[in-house]
Amino acid sequence: MLTLGIESSCDDTAIAILEDNKVVISLRSGQDNIHTLFGGVVPELASREHLRAIQPLFDTALRQAQCSLDDINLIAATQGPGLVGSLLVGFSYAKALACVKNIPLVGVDHIAGHLLSVFLQNPETPPAFPFLSLLVSGGNTALYLVKGFTEFECVGRTRDDAAGEAFDKVAKLLGLPYPGGPEVSRLAEIGNKDAFSFPRSWLNNSLDFSFSGVKTAVRNQVNQLKQKKNAPPSLPIEDICASFQEAVIDVLSKKTMQAAKRYGINDIAISGGVSANSALRQRLIDCCTREGCHFYAPQPQFCTDNAAMIAFAGKMHYLQQGKCITPLVADVFSRSALGQ
Ligand code: KG4
């Protein structure tokens, strides 16, 4: 069974083809060079870039996979959540292909894609259901119980900024390029995580998250350092990055372990762009080892937005929900209701 995946929820145009569960091809056309000028994604520019990128990327994917549209058995495309203009490009493209060749279409929740990305090309044994997944990306930070390929329960979510968004905003504040996460984590490696004490939002006993406080604390600290009499000419950027990252990782890892304990879960996974952060991965590995839990992470190329995870989630939905397909009149959605 060949599944074509299409992803365009934010600033990455991505196309993938799966043969059963094997990733035949997974291509991505990024837009960092455009958005870096603004320190964040500009929705209007993102949609226009998707429009420019999608057709050549689709042609390349088919050519490299040595197949044609006639060979495709199922189309899975991100229906939401995300930027509406961006989603419309990929989802409408998928609808057109489905309509022309009469191929079944499944609209996929982007979050379900991330939660299942741990199953893609993973040489290790996959996690057993139910497992707990910490989803940390630029648009979402949440804890999900993954009970099956189509069954999810959200047990904690961010009340304001997502973790990746906080990384990006702190990077912008420090004059670092977009996306900020990789750059902040690179500098954090050579900084002192105890140099500054940034606040952690525990929100009492809740499994929800809040990262706007730590972001504001970094801004205040930077302003204070700049205004200091006899301030050195440059900021201690490495120390700020390390202390900020430590505050975020501390909250993410402790709340994840708290959720695992509360729900009696032994298999813990991570997903989303921020899951590429090696310090976060290592902290979760250490916590899991201490608590006798197993840790699972997607392959690095499937942490950030990609179409292989969308193809996989769509295919599982199609097979498990009785070949359930999405009507061609279906619209995109900006917010997810997955597992709520
Ligand atoms: O999953 P993703 O590609 O897009 C969304 O669905 O949002 O995640 C992108 C986010 C960005 O905020 C980026 O700064 C962050 O992931 N990111 C990282 C790292 N690599 C990417 N954050 C922290 N450390 C990293 N190594």
CSV table of C-alpha atoms and ligand atoms in Angstrom, one decimal:
chain,number,residue,atom,x,y,z
A,1,MET,CA,0.0,0.0,0.0
A,2,LEU,CA,1.5,3.4,-1.1
A,3,THR,CA,0.5,6.4,1.0
A,4,LEU,CA,1.3,9.9,-0.1
A,5,GLY,CA,1.7,12.4,2.9
A,6,ILE,CA,1.4,16.2,2.6
A,7,GLU,CA,2.3,18.6,5.4
A,8,SER,CA,2.1,22.4,5.2
A,9,SER,CA,0.8,23.5,8.6
A,10,CYS,CA,3.5,26.2,9.3
A,11,ASP,CA,6.6,27.1,7.4
A,12,ASP,CA,7.7,23.7,6.1
A,13,THR,CA,6.3,22.2,2.8
A,14,ALA,CA,6.8,18.5,3.1
A,15,ILE,CA,5.9,15.5,0.9
A,16,ALA,CA,6.5,11.8,1.8
A,17,ILE,CA,5.6,8.4,0.4
A,18,LEU,CA,5.2,5.3,2.6
A,19,GLU,CA,5.2,1.8,1.3
A,20,ASP,CA,3.2,0.1,4.0
A,21,ASN,CA,5.2,1.3,7.1
A,22,LYS,CA,8.5,2.0,5.3
A,23,VAL,CA,9.4,5.5,4.4
A,24,VAL,CA,10.3,5.4,0.7
A,25,ILE,CA,10.9,9.2,0.5
A,26,SER,CA,10.5,12.1,2.8
A,27,LEU,CA,11.2,15.6,1.4
A,28,ARG,CA,11.0,19.0,3.0
A,29,SER,CA,11.3,22.5,1.7
A,30,GLY,CA,12.0,25.0,4.5
A,31,GLN,CA,11.5,28.7,4.7
A,32,ASP,CA,14.0,29.7,7.4
A,33,ASN,CA,15.8,32.1,5.1
A,34,ILE,CA,12.6,34.1,4.6
A,35,HIS,CA,11.3,34.2,8.2
A,36,THR,CA,14.7,34.8,9.8
A,37,LEU,CA,14.5,38.5,8.6
A,38,PHE,CA,11.5,38.9,10.9
A,39,GLY,CA,12.5,36.7,13.8
A,40,GLY,CA,9.4,34.5,13.4
A,41,VAL,CA,7.0,33.1,10.9
A,42,VAL,CA,5.1,35.7,8.8
A,43,PRO,CA,1.9,33.8,7.9
A,44,GLU,CA,1.2,35.6,4.5
A,45,LEU,CA,4.8,34.9,3.3
A,46,ALA,CA,4.6,31.3,4.5
A,47,SER,CA,1.4,30.6,2.4
A,48,ARG,CA,2.9,32.1,-0.7
A,49,GLU,CA,6.1,30.1,-0.3
A,50,HIS,CA,4.1,26.8,0.2
A,51,LEU,CA,2.3,27.7,-3.1
A,52,ARG,CA,5.7,28.1,-4.9
A,53,ALA,CA,7.3,25.0,-3.4
A,54,ILE,CA,4.6,22.3,-3.4
A,55,GLN,CA,4.4,21.3,-7.1
A,56,PRO,CA,8.2,20.9,-7.7
A,57,LEU,CA,8.5,19.0,-4.4
A,58,PHE,CA,5.7,16.7,-5.3
A,59,ASP,CA,7.2,16.0,-8.8
A,60,THR,CA,10.6,15.3,-7.2
A,61,ALA,CA,9.1,12.9,-4.6
A,62,LEU,CA,7.4,10.9,-7.3
A,63,ARG,CA,10.5,10.8,-9.5
A,64,GLN,CA,12.8,9.8,-6.6
A,65,ALA,CA,10.3,7.1,-5.4
A,66,GLN,CA,10.0,5.9,-9.0
A,67,CYS,CA,6.3,5.9,-9.0
A,68,SER,CA,3.3,7.9,-10.4
A,69,LEU,CA,0.1,9.3,-8.9
A,70,ASP,CA,-1.7,6.2,-10.4
A,71,ASP,CA,0.3,4.0,-8.0
A,72,ILE,CA,-0.8,5.9,-4.8
A,73,ASN,CA,-3.5,4.1,-2.8
A,74,LEU,CA,-4.2,6.8,-0.1
A,75,ILE,CA,-3.5,10.5,0.4
A,76,ALA,CA,-3.0,11.8,3.9
A,77,ALA,CA,-2.7,15.6,4.4
A,78,THR,CA,-2.5,17.8,7.4
A,79,GLN,CA,-5.9,19.4,8.0
A,80,GLY,CA,-5.0,21.3,11.2
A,81,PRO,CA,-3.9,22.7,13.6
A,82,GLY,CA,-1.7,25.4,12.2
A,83,LEU,CA,-1.7,28.6,10.1
A,84,VAL,CA,-4.9,28.6,8.1
A,85,GLY,CA,-3.3,30.0,4.9
A,86,SER,CA,-0.5,27.5,5.0
A,87,LEU,CA,-2.8,24.6,5.7
A,88,LEU,CA,-5.1,25.6,2.8
A,89,VAL,CA,-2.3,25.2,0.3
A,90,GLY,CA,-1.4,21.6,1.2
A,91,PHE,CA,-4.9,20.4,2.0
A,92,SER,CA,-6.4,21.9,-1.2
A,93,TYR,CA,-3.5,20.4,-3.2
A,94,ALA,CA,-4.3,17.0,-1.6
A,95,LYS,CA,-8.0,17.4,-2.4
A,96,ALA,CA,-7.3,18.2,-6.0
A,97,LEU,CA,-5.1,15.1,-6.4
A,98,ALA,CA,-7.7,12.9,-4.6
A,99,CYS,CA,-10.5,14.3,-6.8
A,100,VAL,CA,-8.7,13.9,-10.1
A,101,LYS,CA,-7.6,10.3,-9.6
A,102,ASN,CA,-10.4,9.2,-7.2
A,103,ILE,CA,-7.9,8.4,-4.4
A,104,PRO,CA,-9.2,8.2,-0.8
A,105,LEU,CA,-8.2,11.2,1.3
A,106,VAL,CA,-7.6,11.4,5.0
A,107,GLY,CA,-7.3,14.7,6.8
A,108,VAL,CA,-4.8,14.3,9.6
A,109,ASP,CA,-4.4,16.2,12.9
A,110,HIS,CA,-0.8,17.4,12.9
A,111,ILE,CA,-0.5,16.6,16.6
A,112,ALA,CA,-1.4,12.9,15.9
A,113,GLY,CA,1.4,12.9,13.3
A,114,HIS,CA,3.9,14.0,15.9
A,115,LEU,CA,2.7,11.6,18.6
A,116,LEU,CA,3.1,8.7,16.2
A,117,SER,CA,6.4,9.8,14.7
A,118,VAL,CA,8.2,7.5,17.2
A,119,PHE,CA,7.0,4.5,15.0
A,120,LEU,CA,8.8,5.7,11.9
A,121,GLN,CA,12.0,3.8,10.9
A,122,ASN,CA,12.7,3.1,14.5
A,123,PRO,CA,15.2,0.3,14.8
A,124,GLU,CA,14.3,-0.2,18.5
A,125,THR,CA,11.2,-1.9,19.7
A,126,PRO,CA,8.4,0.7,19.6
A,127,PRO,CA,6.6,1.8,22.8
A,128,ALA,CA,3.6,-0.3,24.0
A,129,PHE,CA,0.1,1.2,24.2
A,130,PRO,CA,-0.8,3.1,26.3
A,131,PHE,CA,2.3,5.2,26.4
A,132,LEU,CA,2.9,8.8,27.5
A,133,SER,CA,4.2,11.3,24.9
A,134,LEU,CA,5.6,14.7,25.7
A,135,LEU,CA,4.9,16.8,22.5
A,136,VAL,CA,7.1,19.8,22.4
A,137,SER,CA,7.1,21.9,19.2
A,138,GLY,CA,7.0,25.5,18.0
A,139,GLY,CA,3.2,25.6,18.2
A,140,ASN,CA,2.3,23.0,20.8
A,141,THR,CA,3.5,21.8,24.2
A,142,ALA,CA,1.3,19.0,25.7
A,143,LEU,CA,1.3,15.7,27.4
A,144,TYR,CA,-0.7,12.9,25.7
A,145,LEU,CA,-1.7,9.4,26.7
A,146,VAL,CA,-1.4,7.5,23.4
A,147,LYS,CA,-3.8,4.6,23.8
A,148,GLY,CA,-3.7,3.3,20.2
A,149,PHE,CA,-3.0,4.5,16.7
A,150,THR,CA,-6.2,6.5,16.7
A,151,GLU,CA,-6.9,7.0,20.4
A,152,PHE,CA,-5.3,9.9,22.3
A,153,GLU,CA,-6.0,11.7,25.6
A,154,CYS,CA,-4.5,15.1,26.3
A,155,VAL,CA,-3.6,15.2,30.1
A,156,GLY,CA,-1.7,18.5,30.1
A,157,ARG,CA,-1.2,21.5,27.7
A,158,THR,CA,0.4,24.9,27.7
A,159,ARG,CA,-1.7,27.8,28.9
A,160,ASP,CA,0.3,30.3,26.9
A,161,ASP,CA,3.6,30.0,24.9
A,162,ALA,CA,4.7,26.6,23.5
A,163,ALA,CA,8.2,25.5,24.6
A,164,GLY,CA,9.6,26.0,21.0
A,165,GLU,CA,8.0,29.4,20.8
A,166,ALA,CA,9.7,30.4,24.1
A,167,PHE,CA,13.1,29.2,22.6
A,168,ASP,CA,12.4,31.3,19.5
A,169,LYS,CA,11.4,34.4,21.4
A,170,VAL,CA,14.4,34.2,23.7
A,171,ALA,CA,16.6,33.8,20.7
A,172,LYS,CA,15.1,36.9,19.0
A,173,LEU,CA,15.7,38.9,22.2
A,174,LEU,CA,19.3,37.8,22.2
A,175,GLY,CA,19.7,38.7,18.5
A,176,LEU,CA,20.1,35.0,17.4
A,177,PRO,CA,18.7,33.7,14.1
A,178,TYR,CA,15.3,32.0,13.5
A,179,PRO,CA,14.5,29.3,14.4
A,180,GLY,CA,16.0,30.0,17.7
A,181,GLY,CA,15.9,26.5,19.4
A,182,PRO,CA,18.9,24.9,17.7
A,183,GLU,CA,21.0,28.1,18.2
A,184,VAL,CA,20.0,28.5,21.9
A,185,SER,CA,20.7,24.9,22.6
A,186,ARG,CA,24.1,25.1,20.9
A,187,LEU,CA,25.1,28.1,23.0
A,188,ALA,CA,23.7,26.5,26.1
A,189,GLU,CA,26.2,23.7,25.8
A,190,ILE,CA,29.1,26.1,26.5
A,191,GLY,CA,27.2,28.2,29.1
A,192,ASN,CA,26.7,27.9,32.9
A,193,LYS,CA,23.2,26.8,33.7
A,194,ASP,CA,23.4,28.1,37.2
A,195,ALA,CA,24.5,31.6,36.2
A,196,PHE,CA,20.9,33.0,36.4
A,197,SER,CA,18.0,31.7,38.3
A,198,PHE,CA,15.0,31.9,36.0
A,199,PRO,CA,11.5,31.0,37.3
A,200,ARG,CA,9.7,27.7,36.8
A,201,SER,CA,5.9,27.7,36.5
A,202,TRP,CA,4.7,24.6,38.4
A,203,LEU,CA,1.0,25.7,38.4
A,204,ASN,CA,0.3,23.8,41.6
A,205,ASN,CA,-0.3,20.1,40.9
A,206,SER,CA,-1.5,20.6,37.4
A,207,LEU,CA,0.1,18.9,34.4
A,208,ASP,CA,-0.4,22.1,32.3
A,209,PHE,CA,2.6,24.2,31.3
A,210,SER,CA,3.3,27.9,31.1
A,211,PHE,CA,6.4,29.4,29.5
A,212,SER,CA,5.5,33.1,29.2
A,213,GLY,CA,7.0,33.8,32.7
A,214,VAL,CA,10.4,32.5,32.0
A,215,LYS,CA,10.5,34.3,28.7
A,216,THR,CA,9.6,37.6,30.4
A,217,ALA,CA,12.2,36.9,33.2
A,218,VAL,CA,14.9,36.5,30.5
A,219,ARG,CA,13.8,39.9,28.9
A,220,ASN,CA,14.0,41.6,32.3
A,221,GLN,CA,17.4,40.1,33.0
A,222,VAL,CA,18.8,41.2,29.6
A,223,ASN,CA,17.5,44.8,30.2
A,224,GLN,CA,19.0,44.8,33.7
A,225,LEU,CA,22.4,43.7,32.4
A,226,LYS,CA,22.3,46.3,29.6
A,227,GLN,CA,21.5,49.1,32.1
A,228,LYS,CA,24.1,48.1,34.6
A,229,LYS,CA,26.9,50.7,35.3
A,230,ASN,CA,30.2,49.5,33.8
A,231,ALA,CA,28.4,46.7,32.0
A,232,PRO,CA,30.7,44.7,29.7
A,233,PRO,CA,30.3,45.4,26.0
A,234,SER,CA,28.6,42.1,25.3
A,235,LEU,CA,26.0,40.0,27.1
A,236,PRO,CA,26.8,36.6,28.7
A,237,ILE,CA,24.7,35.0,26.0
A,238,GLU,CA,25.9,31.5,26.6
A,239,ASP,CA,25.0,31.7,30.3
A,240,ILE,CA,21.6,33.2,29.6
A,241,CYS,CA,20.9,30.4,27.1
A,242,ALA,CA,22.0,27.7,29.5
A,243,SER,CA,20.0,29.0,32.4
A,244,PHE,CA,16.9,29.5,30.3
A,245,GLN,CA,17.2,26.1,28.8
A,246,GLU,CA,17.7,24.5,32.2
A,247,ALA,CA,14.5,26.2,33.5
A,248,VAL,CA,12.5,24.8,30.5
A,249,ILE,CA,14.0,21.3,30.7
A,250,ASP,CA,13.4,21.2,34.5
A,251,VAL,CA,9.7,21.8,34.1
A,252,LEU,CA,9.2,19.6,31.0
A,253,SER,CA,11.0,16.6,32.6
A,254,LYS,CA,9.5,16.8,36.0
A,255,LYS,CA,5.9,17.2,34.7
A,256,THR,CA,6.4,14.3,32.3
A,257,MET,CA,7.6,12.0,35.2
A,258,GLN,CA,4.7,13.3,37.4
A,259,ALA,CA,2.2,12.4,34.6
A,260,ALA,CA,3.8,8.9,34.2
A,261,LYS,CA,3.4,8.3,37.9
A,262,ARG,CA,-0.1,9.6,38.0
A,263,TYR,CA,-1.3,7.4,35.1
A,264,GLY,CA,0.9,4.4,35.9
A,265,ILE,CA,2.8,4.5,32.6
A,266,ASN,CA,6.2,2.9,32.0
A,267,ASP,CA,6.8,3.8,28.4
A,268,ILE,CA,7.6,7.5,27.8
A,269,ALA,CA,8.1,9.1,24.4
A,270,ILE,CA,8.9,12.6,23.2
A,271,SER,CA,8.0,14.3,19.9
A,272,GLY,CA,8.0,17.6,18.0
A,273,GLY,CA,10.8,20.0,17.0
A,274,VAL,CA,12.1,20.6,20.6
A,275,SER,CA,12.6,16.9,21.0
A,276,ALA,CA,15.7,17.3,18.9
A,277,ASN,CA,17.2,19.1,21.9
A,278,SER,CA,19.9,16.7,23.2
A,279,ALA,CA,19.9,18.1,26.8
A,280,LEU,CA,16.2,17.5,27.1
A,281,ARG,CA,16.5,14.0,25.7
A,282,GLN,CA,19.4,13.2,28.1
A,283,ARG,CA,17.4,14.6,31.1
A,284,LEU,CA,14.4,12.4,30.2
A,285,ILE,CA,16.7,9.3,29.7
A,286,ASP,CA,18.2,9.9,33.2
A,287,CYS,CA,14.7,10.4,34.8
A,288,CYS,CA,13.4,7.2,33.0
A,289,THR,CA,16.4,5.2,34.1
A,290,ARG,CA,16.0,6.3,37.7
A,291,GLU,CA,12.3,5.5,37.7
A,292,GLY,CA,12.5,2.2,35.8
A,293,CYS,CA,10.7,3.6,32.8
A,294,HIS,CA,11.6,3.1,29.0
A,295,PHE,CA,12.3,6.2,26.9
A,296,TYR,CA,11.5,6.5,23.2
A,297,ALA,CA,12.3,9.2,20.7
A,298,PRO,CA,11.7,9.7,17.0
A,299,GLN,CA,14.7,9.6,14.6
A,300,PRO,CA,16.1,13.2,14.3
A,301,GLN,CA,14.7,13.8,10.8
A,302,PHE,CA,11.1,13.0,12.1
A,303,CYS,CA,11.3,15.4,15.1
A,304,THR,CA,10.5,18.6,13.2
A,305,ASP,CA,7.6,18.9,10.9
A,306,ASN,CA,7.6,16.2,8.2
A,307,ALA,CA,5.1,14.5,5.9
A,308,ALA,CA,6.2,10.9,6.8
A,309,MET,CA,4.5,11.2,10.2
A,310,ILE,CA,1.3,12.6,8.5
A,311,ALA,CA,1.3,9.7,6.0
A,312,PHE,CA,1.7,7.2,8.8
A,313,ALA,CA,-1.0,8.7,11.0
A,314,GLY,CA,-3.4,9.0,8.0
A,315,LYS,CA,-2.8,5.4,7.0
A,316,MET,CA,-3.4,4.0,10.5
A,317,HIS,CA,-6.6,6.1,10.7
A,318,TYR,CA,-7.8,4.7,7.3
A,319,LEU,CA,-7.0,1.1,8.2
A,320,GLN,CA,-8.3,1.2,11.8
A,321,GLN,CA,-11.4,3.3,11.4
A,322,GLY,CA,-12.9,1.1,8.8
A,323,LYS,CA,-11.4,2.9,5.7
A,324,CYS,CA,-12.9,6.2,7.0
A,325,ILE,CA,-12.1,9.0,4.5
A,326,THR,CA,-12.4,12.7,4.6
A,327,PRO,CA,-15.0,14.4,2.3
A,328,LEU,CA,-13.7,16.8,-0.3
A,329,VAL,CA,-15.8,19.6,1.2
A,330,ALA,CA,-14.0,19.3,4.5
A,331,ASP,CA,-12.2,22.5,5.7
A,332,VAL,CA,-8.9,23.1,7.5
A,333,PHE,CA,-8.9,23.9,11.3
A,334,SER,CA,-6.5,26.2,13.2
A,335,ARG,CA,-7.0,24.6,16.6
A,336,SER,CA,-6.8,20.9,17.6
A,337,ALA,CA,-9.4,19.1,19.6
A,338,LEU,CA,-7.4,15.9,19.7
A,339,GLY,CA,-8.0,13.9,22.8
A,340,GLN,CA,-9.7,16.8,24.6
B,1,KG4,O1,7.8,20.5,15.3
B,1,KG4,P1,8.3,21.8,14.6
B,1,KG4,O2,9.1,21.6,13.4
B,1,KG4,O3,7.2,22.8,14.2
B,1,KG4,C1,6.0,22.9,14.9
B,1,KG4,O4,5.1,22.0,14.6
B,1,KG4,O5,5.8,23.8,15.6
B,1,KG4,O6,9.1,22.5,15.7
B,1,KG4,C2,9.8,23.7,15.5
B,1,KG4,C3,10.3,24.3,16.8
B,1,KG4,C4,10.9,25.6,16.7
B,1,KG4,O7,10.4,26.4,17.7
B,1,KG4,C5,12.4,25.4,17.0
B,1,KG4,O8,13.1,26.5,17.6
B,1,KG4,C6,12.4,24.2,17.9
B,1,KG4,O9,11.3,23.4,17.4
B,1,KG4,N1,13.6,23.4,17.9
B,1,KG4,C7,14.4,23.3,19.0
B,1,KG4,C8,15.5,22.5,18.7
B,1,KG4,N2,15.4,22.2,17.3
B,1,KG4,C9,14.2,22.8,16.9
B,1,KG4,N3,14.2,23.8,20.3
B,1,KG4,C10,15.2,23.5,21.2
B,1,KG4,N4,16.3,22.8,20.9
B,1,KG4,C11,16.5,22.3,19.7
B,1,KG4,N5,17.6,21.6,19.4
